[in-house]
Short mmCIF file of N, CA and C in Angstrom, two decimals:
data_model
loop_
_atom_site.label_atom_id
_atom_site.label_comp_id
_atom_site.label_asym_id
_atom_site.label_seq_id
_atom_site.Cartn_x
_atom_site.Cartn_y
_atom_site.Cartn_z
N UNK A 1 39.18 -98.57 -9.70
CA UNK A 1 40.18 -98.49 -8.66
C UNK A 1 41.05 -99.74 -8.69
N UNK A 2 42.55 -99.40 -8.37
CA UNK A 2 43.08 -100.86 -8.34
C UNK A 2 43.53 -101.20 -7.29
N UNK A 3 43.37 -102.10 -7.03
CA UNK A 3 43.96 -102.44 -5.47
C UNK A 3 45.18 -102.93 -5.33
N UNK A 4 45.86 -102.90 -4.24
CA UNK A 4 47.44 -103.48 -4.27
C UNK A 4 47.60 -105.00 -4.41
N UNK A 5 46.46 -105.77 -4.38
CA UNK A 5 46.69 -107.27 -4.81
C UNK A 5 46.75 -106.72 -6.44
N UNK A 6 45.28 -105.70 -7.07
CA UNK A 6 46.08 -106.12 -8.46
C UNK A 6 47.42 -105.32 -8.75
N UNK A 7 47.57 -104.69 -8.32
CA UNK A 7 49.23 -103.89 -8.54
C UNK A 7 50.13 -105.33 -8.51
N UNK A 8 49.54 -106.03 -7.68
CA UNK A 8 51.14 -107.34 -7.90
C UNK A 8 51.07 -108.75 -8.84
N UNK A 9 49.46 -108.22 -9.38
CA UNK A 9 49.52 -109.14 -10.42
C UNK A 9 49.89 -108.24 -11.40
N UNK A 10 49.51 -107.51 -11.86
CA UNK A 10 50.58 -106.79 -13.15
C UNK A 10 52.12 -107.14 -12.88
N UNK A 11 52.46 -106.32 -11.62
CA UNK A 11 54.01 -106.87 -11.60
C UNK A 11 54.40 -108.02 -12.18
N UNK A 12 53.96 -109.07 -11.17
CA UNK A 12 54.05 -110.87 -11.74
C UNK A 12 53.93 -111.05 -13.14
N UNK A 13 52.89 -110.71 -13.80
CA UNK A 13 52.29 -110.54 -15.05
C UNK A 13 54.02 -109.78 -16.09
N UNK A 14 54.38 -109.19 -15.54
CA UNK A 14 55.12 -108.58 -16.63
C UNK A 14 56.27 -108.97 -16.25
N UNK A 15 56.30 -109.41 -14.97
CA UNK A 15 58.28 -110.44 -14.92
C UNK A 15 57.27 -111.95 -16.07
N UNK A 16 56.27 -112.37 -15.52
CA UNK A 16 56.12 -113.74 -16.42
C UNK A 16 56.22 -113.64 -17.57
N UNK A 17 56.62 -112.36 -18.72
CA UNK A 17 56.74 -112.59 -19.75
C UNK A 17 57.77 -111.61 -20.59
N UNK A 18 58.73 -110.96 -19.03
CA UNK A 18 59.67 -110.26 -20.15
C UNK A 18 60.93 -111.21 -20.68
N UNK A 19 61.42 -110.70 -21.39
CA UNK A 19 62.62 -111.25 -22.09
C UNK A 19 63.85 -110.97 -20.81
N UNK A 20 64.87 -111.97 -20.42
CA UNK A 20 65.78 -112.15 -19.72
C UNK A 20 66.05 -110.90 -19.29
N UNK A 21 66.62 -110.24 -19.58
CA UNK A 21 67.36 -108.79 -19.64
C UNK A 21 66.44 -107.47 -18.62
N UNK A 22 65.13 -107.69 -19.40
CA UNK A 22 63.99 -107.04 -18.32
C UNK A 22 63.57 -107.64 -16.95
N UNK A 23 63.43 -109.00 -17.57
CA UNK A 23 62.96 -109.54 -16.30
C UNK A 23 63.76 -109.62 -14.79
N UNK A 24 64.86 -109.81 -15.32
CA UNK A 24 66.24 -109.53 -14.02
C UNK A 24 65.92 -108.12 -13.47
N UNK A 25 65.89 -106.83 -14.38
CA UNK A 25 65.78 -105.67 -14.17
C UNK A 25 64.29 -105.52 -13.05
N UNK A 26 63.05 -106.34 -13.48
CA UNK A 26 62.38 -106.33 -12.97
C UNK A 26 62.50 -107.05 -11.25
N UNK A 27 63.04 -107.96 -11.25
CA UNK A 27 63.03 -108.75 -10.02
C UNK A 27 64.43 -107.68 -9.18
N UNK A 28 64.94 -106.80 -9.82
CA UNK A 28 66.14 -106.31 -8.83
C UNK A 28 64.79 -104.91 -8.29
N UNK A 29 64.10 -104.58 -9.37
CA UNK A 29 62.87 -103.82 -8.84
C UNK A 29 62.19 -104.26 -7.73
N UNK A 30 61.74 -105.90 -7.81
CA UNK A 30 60.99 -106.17 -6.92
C UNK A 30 61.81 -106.69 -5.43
N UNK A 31 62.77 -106.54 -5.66
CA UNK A 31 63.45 -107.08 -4.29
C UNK A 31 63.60 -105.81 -3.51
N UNK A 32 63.28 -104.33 -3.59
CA UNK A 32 63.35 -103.63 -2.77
C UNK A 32 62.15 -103.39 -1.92
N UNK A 33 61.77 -103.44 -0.73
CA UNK A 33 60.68 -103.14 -0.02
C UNK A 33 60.50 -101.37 -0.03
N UNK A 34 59.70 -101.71 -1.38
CA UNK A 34 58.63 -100.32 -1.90
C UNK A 34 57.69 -100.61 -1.69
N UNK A 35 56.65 -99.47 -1.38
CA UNK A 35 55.39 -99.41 -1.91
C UNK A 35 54.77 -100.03 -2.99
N UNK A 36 53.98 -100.52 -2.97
CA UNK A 36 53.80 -101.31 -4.77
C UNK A 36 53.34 -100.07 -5.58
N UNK A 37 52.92 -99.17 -5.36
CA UNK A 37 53.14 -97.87 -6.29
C UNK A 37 54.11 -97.76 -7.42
N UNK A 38 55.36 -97.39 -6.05
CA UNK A 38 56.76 -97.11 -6.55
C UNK A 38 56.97 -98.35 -7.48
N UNK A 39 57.24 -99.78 -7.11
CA UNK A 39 57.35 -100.70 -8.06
C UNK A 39 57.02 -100.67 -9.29
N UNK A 40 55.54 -100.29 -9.21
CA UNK A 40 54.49 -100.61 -10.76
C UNK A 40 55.07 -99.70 -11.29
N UNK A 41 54.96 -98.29 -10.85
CA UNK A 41 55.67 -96.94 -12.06
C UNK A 41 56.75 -97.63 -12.42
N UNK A 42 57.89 -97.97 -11.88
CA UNK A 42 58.91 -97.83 -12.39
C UNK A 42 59.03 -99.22 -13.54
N UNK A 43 58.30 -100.31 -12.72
CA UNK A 43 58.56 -101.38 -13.91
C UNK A 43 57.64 -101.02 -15.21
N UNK A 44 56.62 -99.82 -15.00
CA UNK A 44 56.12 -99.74 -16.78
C UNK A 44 57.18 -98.77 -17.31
N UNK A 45 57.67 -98.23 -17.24
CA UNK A 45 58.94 -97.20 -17.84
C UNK A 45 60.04 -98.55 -18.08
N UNK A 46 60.19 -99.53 -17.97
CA UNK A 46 61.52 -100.71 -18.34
C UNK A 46 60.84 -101.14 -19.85
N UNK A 47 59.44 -101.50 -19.51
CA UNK A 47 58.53 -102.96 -19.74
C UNK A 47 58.01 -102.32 -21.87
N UNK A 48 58.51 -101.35 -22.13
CA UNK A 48 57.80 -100.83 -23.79
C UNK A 48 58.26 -101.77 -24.57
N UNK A 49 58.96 -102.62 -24.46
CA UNK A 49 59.01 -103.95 -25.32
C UNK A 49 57.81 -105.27 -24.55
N UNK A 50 57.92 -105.07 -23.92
CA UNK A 50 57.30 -106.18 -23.34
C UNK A 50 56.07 -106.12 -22.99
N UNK A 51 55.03 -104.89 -23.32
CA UNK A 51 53.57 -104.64 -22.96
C UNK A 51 53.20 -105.53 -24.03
N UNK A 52 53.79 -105.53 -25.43
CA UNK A 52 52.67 -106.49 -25.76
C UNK A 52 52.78 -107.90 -25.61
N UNK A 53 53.46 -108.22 -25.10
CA UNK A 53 53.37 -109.73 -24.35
C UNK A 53 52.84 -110.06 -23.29
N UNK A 54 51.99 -108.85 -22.32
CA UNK A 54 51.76 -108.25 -21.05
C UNK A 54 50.47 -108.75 -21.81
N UNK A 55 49.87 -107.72 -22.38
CA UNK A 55 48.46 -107.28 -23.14
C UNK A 55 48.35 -108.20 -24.26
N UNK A 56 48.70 -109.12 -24.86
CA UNK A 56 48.07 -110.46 -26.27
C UNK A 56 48.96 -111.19 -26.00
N UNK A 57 48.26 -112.33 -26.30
CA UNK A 57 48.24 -114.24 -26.14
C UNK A 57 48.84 -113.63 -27.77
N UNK A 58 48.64 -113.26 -28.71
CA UNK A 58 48.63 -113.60 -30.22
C UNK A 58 49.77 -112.26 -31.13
N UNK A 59 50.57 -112.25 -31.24
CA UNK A 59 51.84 -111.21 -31.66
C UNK A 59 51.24 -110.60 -32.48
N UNK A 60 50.61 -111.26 -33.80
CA UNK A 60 49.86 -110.53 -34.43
C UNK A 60 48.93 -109.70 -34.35
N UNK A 61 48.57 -110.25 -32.96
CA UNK A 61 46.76 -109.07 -33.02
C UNK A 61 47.65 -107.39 -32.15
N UNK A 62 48.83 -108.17 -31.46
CA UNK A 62 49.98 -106.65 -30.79
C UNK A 62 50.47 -105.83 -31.70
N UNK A 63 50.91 -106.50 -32.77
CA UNK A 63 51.11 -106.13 -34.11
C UNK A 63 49.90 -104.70 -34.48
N UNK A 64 49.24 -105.49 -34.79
CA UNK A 64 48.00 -105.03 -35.64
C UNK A 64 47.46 -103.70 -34.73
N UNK A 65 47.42 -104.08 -33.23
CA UNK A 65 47.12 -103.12 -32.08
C UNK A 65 48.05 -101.71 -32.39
N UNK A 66 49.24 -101.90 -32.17
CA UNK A 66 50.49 -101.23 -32.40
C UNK A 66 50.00 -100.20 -33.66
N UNK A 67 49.74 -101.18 -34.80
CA UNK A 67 49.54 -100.07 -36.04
C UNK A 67 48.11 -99.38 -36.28
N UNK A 68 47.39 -99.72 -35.06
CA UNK A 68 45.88 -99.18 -35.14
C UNK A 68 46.38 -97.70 -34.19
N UNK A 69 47.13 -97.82 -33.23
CA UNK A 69 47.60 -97.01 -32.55
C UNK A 69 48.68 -95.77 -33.27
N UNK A 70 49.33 -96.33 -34.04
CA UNK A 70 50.28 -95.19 -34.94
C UNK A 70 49.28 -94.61 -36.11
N UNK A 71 48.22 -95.52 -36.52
CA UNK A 71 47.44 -94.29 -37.70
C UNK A 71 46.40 -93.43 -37.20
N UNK A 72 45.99 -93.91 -35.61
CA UNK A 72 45.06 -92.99 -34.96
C UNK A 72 46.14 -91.79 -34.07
N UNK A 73 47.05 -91.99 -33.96
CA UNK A 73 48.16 -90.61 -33.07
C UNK A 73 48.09 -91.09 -32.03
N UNK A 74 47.26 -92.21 -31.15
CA UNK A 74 46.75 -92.69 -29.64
C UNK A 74 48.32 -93.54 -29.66
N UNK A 75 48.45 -92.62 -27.88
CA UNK A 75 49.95 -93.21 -27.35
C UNK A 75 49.11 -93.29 -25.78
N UNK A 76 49.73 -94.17 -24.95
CA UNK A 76 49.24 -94.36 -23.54
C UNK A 76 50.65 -93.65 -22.72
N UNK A 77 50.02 -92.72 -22.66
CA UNK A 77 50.36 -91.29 -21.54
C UNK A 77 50.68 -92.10 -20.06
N UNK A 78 49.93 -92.43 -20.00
CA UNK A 78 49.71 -93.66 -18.23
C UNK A 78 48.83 -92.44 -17.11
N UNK A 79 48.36 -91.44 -17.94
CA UNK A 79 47.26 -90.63 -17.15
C UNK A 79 46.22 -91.70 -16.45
N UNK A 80 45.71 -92.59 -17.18
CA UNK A 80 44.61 -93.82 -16.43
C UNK A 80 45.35 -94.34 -15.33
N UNK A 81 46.83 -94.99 -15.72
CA UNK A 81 46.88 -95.54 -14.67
C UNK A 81 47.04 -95.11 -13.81
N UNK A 82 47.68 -93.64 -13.57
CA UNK A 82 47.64 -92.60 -12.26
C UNK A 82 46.66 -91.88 -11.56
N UNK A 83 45.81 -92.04 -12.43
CA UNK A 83 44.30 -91.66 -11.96
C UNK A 83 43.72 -92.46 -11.06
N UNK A 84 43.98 -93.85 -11.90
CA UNK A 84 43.25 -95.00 -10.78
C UNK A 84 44.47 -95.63 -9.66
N UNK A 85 45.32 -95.26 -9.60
CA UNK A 85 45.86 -95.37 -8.97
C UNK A 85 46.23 -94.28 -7.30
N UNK A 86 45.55 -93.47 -7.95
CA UNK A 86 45.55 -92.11 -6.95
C UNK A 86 44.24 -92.26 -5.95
N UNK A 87 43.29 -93.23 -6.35
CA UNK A 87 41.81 -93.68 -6.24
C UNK A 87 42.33 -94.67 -4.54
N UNK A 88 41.62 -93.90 -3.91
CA UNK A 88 41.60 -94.98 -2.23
C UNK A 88 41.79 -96.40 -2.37
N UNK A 89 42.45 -97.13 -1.78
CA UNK A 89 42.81 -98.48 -2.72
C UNK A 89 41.69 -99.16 -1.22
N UNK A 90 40.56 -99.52 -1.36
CA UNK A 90 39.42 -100.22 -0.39
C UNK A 90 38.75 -101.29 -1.24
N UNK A 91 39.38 -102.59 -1.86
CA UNK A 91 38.97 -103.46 -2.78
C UNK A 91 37.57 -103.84 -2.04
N UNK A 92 37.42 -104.08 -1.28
CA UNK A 92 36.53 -104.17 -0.25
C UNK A 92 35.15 -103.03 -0.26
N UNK A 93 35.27 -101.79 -0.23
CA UNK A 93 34.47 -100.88 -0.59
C UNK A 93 33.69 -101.16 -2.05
N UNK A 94 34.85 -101.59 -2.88
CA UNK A 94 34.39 -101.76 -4.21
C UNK A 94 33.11 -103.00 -4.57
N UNK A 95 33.21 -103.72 -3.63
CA UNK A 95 32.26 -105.28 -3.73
C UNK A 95 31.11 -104.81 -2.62
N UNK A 96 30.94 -104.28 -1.71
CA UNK A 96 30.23 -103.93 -1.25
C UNK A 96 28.44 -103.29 -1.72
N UNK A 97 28.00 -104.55 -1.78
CA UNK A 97 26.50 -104.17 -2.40
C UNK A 97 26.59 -104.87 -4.04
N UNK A 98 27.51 -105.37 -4.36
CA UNK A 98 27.57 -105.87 -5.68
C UNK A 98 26.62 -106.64 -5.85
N UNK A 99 25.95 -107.68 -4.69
CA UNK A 99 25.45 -109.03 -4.75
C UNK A 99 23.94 -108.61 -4.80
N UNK A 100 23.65 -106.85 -4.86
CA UNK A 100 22.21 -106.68 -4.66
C UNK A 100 22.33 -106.03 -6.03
N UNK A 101 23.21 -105.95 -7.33
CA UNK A 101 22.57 -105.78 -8.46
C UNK A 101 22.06 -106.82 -9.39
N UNK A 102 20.94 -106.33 -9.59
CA UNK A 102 20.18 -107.67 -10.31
C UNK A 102 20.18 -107.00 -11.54
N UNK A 103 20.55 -106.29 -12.28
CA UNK A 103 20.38 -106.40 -13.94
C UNK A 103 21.71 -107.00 -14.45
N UNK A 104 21.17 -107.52 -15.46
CA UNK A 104 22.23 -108.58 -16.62
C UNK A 104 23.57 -107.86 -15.85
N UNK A 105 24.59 -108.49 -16.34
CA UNK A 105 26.32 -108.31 -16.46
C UNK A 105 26.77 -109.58 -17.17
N UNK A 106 27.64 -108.76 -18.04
CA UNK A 106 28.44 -109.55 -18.77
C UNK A 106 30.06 -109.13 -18.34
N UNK A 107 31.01 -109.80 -17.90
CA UNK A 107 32.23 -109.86 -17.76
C UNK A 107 32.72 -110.52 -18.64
N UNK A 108 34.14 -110.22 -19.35
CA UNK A 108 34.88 -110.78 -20.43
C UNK A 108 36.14 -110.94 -19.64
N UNK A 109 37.42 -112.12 -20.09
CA UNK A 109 38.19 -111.62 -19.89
C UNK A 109 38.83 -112.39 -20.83
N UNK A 110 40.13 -112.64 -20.86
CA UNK A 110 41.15 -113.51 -21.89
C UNK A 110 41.42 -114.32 -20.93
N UNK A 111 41.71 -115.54 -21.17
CA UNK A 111 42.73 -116.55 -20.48
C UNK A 111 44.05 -115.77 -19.82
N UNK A 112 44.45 -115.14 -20.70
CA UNK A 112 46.43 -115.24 -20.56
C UNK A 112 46.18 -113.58 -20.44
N UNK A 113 45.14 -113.03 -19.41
CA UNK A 113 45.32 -111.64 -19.09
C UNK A 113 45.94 -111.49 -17.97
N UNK A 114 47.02 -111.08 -17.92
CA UNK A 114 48.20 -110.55 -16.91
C UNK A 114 47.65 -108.98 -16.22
N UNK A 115 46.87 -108.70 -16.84
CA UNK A 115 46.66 -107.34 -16.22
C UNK A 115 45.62 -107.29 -15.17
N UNK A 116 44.57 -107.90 -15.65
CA UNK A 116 43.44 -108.25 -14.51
C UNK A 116 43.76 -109.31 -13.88
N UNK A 117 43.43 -110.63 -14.54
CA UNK A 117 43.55 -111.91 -13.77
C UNK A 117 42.27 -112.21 -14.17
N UNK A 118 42.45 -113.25 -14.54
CA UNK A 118 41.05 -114.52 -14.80
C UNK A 118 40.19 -114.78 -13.63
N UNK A 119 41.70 -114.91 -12.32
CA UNK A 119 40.99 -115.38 -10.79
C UNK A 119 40.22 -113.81 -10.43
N UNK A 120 40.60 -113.04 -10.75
CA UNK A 120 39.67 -111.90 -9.87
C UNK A 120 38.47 -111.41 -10.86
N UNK A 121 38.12 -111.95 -12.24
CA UNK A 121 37.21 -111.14 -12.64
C UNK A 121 36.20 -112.65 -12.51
N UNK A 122 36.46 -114.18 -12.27
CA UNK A 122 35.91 -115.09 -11.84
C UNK A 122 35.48 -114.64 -10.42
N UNK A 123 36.16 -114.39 -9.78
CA UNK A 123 35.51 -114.21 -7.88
C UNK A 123 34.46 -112.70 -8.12
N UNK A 124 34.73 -111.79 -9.41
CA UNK A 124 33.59 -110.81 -9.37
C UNK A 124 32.29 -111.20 -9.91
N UNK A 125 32.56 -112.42 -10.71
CA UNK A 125 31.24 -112.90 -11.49
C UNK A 125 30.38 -114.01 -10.16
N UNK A 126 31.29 -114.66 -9.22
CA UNK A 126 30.37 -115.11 -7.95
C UNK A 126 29.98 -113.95 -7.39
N UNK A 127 30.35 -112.85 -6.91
CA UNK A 127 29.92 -112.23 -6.52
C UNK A 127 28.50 -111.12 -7.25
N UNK A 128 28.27 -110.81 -8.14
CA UNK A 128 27.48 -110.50 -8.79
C UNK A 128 26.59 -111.63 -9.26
N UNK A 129 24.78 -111.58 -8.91
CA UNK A 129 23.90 -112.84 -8.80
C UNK A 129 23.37 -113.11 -10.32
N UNK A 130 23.33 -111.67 -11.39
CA UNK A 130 22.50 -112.30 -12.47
C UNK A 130 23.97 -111.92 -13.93
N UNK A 131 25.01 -112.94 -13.77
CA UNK A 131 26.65 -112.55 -14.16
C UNK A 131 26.34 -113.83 -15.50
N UNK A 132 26.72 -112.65 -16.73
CA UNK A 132 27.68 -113.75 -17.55
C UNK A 132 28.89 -113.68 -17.29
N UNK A 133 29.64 -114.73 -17.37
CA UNK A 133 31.32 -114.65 -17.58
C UNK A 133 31.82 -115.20 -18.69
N UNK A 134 32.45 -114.51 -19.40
CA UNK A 134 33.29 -115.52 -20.63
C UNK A 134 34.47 -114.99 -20.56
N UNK A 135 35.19 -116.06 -20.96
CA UNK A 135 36.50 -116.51 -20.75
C UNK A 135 36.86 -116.75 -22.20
N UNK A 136 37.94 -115.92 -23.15
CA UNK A 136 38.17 -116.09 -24.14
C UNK A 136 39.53 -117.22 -23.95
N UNK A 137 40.12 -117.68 -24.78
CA UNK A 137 40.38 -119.12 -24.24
C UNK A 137 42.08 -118.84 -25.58
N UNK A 138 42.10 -117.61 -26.56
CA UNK A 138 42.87 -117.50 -27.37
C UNK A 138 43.19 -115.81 -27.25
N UNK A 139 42.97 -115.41 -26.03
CA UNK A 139 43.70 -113.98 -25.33
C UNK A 139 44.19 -113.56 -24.01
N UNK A 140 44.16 -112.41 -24.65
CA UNK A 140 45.07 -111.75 -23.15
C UNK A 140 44.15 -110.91 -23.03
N UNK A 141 44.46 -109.62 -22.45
CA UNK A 141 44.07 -108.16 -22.06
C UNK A 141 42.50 -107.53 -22.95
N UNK A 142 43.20 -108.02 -24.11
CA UNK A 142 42.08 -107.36 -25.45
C UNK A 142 41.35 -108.39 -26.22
N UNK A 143 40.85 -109.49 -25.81
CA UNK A 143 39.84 -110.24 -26.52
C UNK A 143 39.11 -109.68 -28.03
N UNK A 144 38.57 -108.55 -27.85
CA UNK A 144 38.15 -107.67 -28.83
C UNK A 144 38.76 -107.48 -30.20
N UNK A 145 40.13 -107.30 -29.96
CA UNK A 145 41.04 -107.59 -30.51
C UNK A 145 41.92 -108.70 -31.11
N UNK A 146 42.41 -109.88 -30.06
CA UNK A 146 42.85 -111.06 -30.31
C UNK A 146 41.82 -112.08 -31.09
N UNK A 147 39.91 -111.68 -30.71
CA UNK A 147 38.94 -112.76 -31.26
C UNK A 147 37.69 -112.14 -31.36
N UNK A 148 38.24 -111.05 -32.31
CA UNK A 148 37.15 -109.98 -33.03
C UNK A 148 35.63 -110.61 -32.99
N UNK A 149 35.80 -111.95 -33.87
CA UNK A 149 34.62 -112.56 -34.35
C UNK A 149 33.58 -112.89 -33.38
N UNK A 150 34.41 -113.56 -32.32
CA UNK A 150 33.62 -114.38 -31.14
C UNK A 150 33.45 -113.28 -30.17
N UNK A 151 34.04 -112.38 -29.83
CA UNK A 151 34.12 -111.50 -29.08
C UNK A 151 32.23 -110.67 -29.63
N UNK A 152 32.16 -110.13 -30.33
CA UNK A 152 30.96 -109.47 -31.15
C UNK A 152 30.13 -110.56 -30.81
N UNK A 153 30.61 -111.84 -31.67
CA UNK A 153 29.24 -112.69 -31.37
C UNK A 153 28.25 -112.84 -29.65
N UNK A 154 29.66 -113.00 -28.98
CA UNK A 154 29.48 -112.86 -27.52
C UNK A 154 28.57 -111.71 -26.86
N UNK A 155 28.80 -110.49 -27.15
CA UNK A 155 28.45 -109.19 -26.75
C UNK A 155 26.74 -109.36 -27.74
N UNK A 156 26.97 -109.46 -28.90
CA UNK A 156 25.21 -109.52 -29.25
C UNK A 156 24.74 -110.69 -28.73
N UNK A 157 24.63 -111.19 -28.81
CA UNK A 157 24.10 -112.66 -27.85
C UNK A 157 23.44 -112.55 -26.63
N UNK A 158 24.58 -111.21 -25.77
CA UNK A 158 24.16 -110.92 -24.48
C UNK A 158 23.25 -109.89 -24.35
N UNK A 159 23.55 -109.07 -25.71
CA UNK A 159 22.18 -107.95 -25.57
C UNK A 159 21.17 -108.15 -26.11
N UNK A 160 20.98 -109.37 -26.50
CA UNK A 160 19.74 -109.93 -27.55
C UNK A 160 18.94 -110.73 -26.43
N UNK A 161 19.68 -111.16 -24.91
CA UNK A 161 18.89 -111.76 -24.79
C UNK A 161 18.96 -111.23 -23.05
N UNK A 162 19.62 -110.16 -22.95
CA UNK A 162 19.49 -108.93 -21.90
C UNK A 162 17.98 -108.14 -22.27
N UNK A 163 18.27 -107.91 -23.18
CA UNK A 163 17.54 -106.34 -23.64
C UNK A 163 15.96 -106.78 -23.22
N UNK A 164 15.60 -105.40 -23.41
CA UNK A 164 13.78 -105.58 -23.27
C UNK A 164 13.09 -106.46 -23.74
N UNK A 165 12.14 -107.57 -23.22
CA UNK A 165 11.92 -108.43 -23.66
C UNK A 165 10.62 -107.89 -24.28
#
């Protein structure tokens, strides 16, 4: 579910890194008192140059994303984001009881992720009692992607020393 605080970090997130031309387009978006709904749709229909500056710290790994995406046929429809967006926006509902799961969690995020936020997947890792957090320090959105190597290393690490003892 996303909540309307994160609806306005995407916004922010994608004026902080479009090119002049969008970004004006974007801020004449954001100066109307809409719904942040209405806002977000309309600024991802401007923003197809500018997602991958949204989504990677690294051009190349957007690059590389881009052409993993044209040899598999996978195009983003924005069905997810209307789905979760159609979802009761109660950020509050969502944390509720978090602090009574006790098996492992691992949270990832990138530094320079505009889509989540570093600050909100940090305030989910206080809130959750038995939390890894890593913080990739050379991404955005897709760590997986931007730091293949460390990213894997990270994830076995955590199930090697999650898993059944």
């Amino acid at each position: 579910m996303y909540s309307e605080h994160q609806s306005w970090v995407q916004l922010y997130g994608f004026w902080s890194v479009a090119q002049e031309k969008i970004r004006e387009q974007i801020g004449g978006i954001l100066g109307f008192p809409l719904p942040v709904k209405e806002p977000l749709e309309r600024v991802w229909e401007l923003v197809d140059p500018t997602v991958d500056c949204f989504l990677f710290h690294n051009s190349g790994a957007a690059r590389h994303n881009r052409d993993l995406w044209k040899s598999s046929g996978l195009t983003n429809s924005g069905d997810m984001h209307r789905a979760l967006s159609a979802q009761p926006r109660e950020p509050l509902l969502l944390r509720a009881g978090l602090e009574e799961l006790t098996i492992p969690t691992l949270l990832l995020v990138g530094l320079y992720d505009r889509n989540v936020g570093v600050d909100h997947v940090r305030d989910l890792a206080q809130t959750l009692p038995n939390t890894r957090l890593e913080v990739f320090n050379q991404s955005a959105h897709f760590p997986d992607i931007e730091e293949t190597e460390k990213y894997a290393e990270v994830v076995q690490q955590f199930i090697a020393e999650s898993g059944p003892q």
